[in-house]
Amino acid sequence: DPRLLREVAEAMAGLLPAGADGLAGLELGGVPLATVLSQLTGLPAGFVRKQAKPYGTRRLAEGFDVAGRRLVVVEDVVTSGGAVVDSCRALRAEGAEVAVALCVIDREAGGPANLADVGVELRPLFTMTALIDNFGVATATLFMIEASMHVPPGYAMFIPYLLEDRKTAPKVLKSFVPLLVIFIEKSQIL
């Protein structure tokens, strides 16, 4: 939903640090967020692969040269923060300054501490605790299933609607039913 993606990006724009001069969207969930944040803020955006491809440009980061830039890493969901830590290290190795990472949801599984260990502050839009406190374990669990299955990031964008208007919850939760079925099949629960 483009409107919802924009609303999330607008909320995330308020988390950006002063002095940032570029956005680095992490493959895959961070790319659409960084793209819309770029449109809203005027900051250039690029995307960061998990690893450079062995063909083509063979670059880890695409979209701009990272050397000398004060980049903000953008991700959809952070769990332990491992992928964000790896990306920050790789961007720094290419000459970027990275002190802040933004995410839509911090699953509170060590991400902020692991990022702090490498000198990066995590600024989440939401935490799992906030989701559970506002919507209960069922909604938060469905979200965790979706995030752990690495489904397209569009599904994660439904969460802010739940926070803004509980009347939309039944419609939104229907979107998670196919994911739950897939999760059960993959987990061989039945």
Steps between C-alpha positions, in 0.01 A plus 500: 500500500683814383301726734592291802866480396505879475343537846763270651778691323358832621510371857854368452617836360464642850759249621772617259803661662612849407789502258414181312580525131384163372274202566613140465205263462588143588400223263203435482265654755698821545505589130139623459521683833822677402355585159192672643709666776719637222199643321375662819830641625698564185786285632651269238431132550684189400460137585737263672522135404572227751806429290638637177404303191788334314392664173378839375624788713613261774411765755349451844320835487317626192355840424784728610860502616504451876849631572490814714122492550322507834256218433195386692430129457131418445348159575147370546543260793795457737537187712857440616626774270754270335421603143501868596833462685653324198371769263626782722845341513503453122388859436767630735762288323401687183549837672151585625420639844216305661374596847123440476274227366122532468248217498125464503502233773761396756415144602701560821727202457834673552508730198555832681778357719676330209486819296621708794802268521606627156410863573160509327182625666180315403193723471188284460160634408341221710615227736346156545409599855296793367326274251419241767387767747269655240374195314577188696715200440299364205566798274864525604547125447352517151737783421798302630397205282483730198838658578677170562370357173650789300179567310477820294535810717158631400337281764702665775354835401158404641618534861472882525135481390436271792658755731299789358158341465394176665194483271727396215647211698261224380559589134875522548519175696336322206814589304704292742291183466683374186830564676391300802399208275838512323680519834313195629580308180870595506529421869327165449285569807208306353 
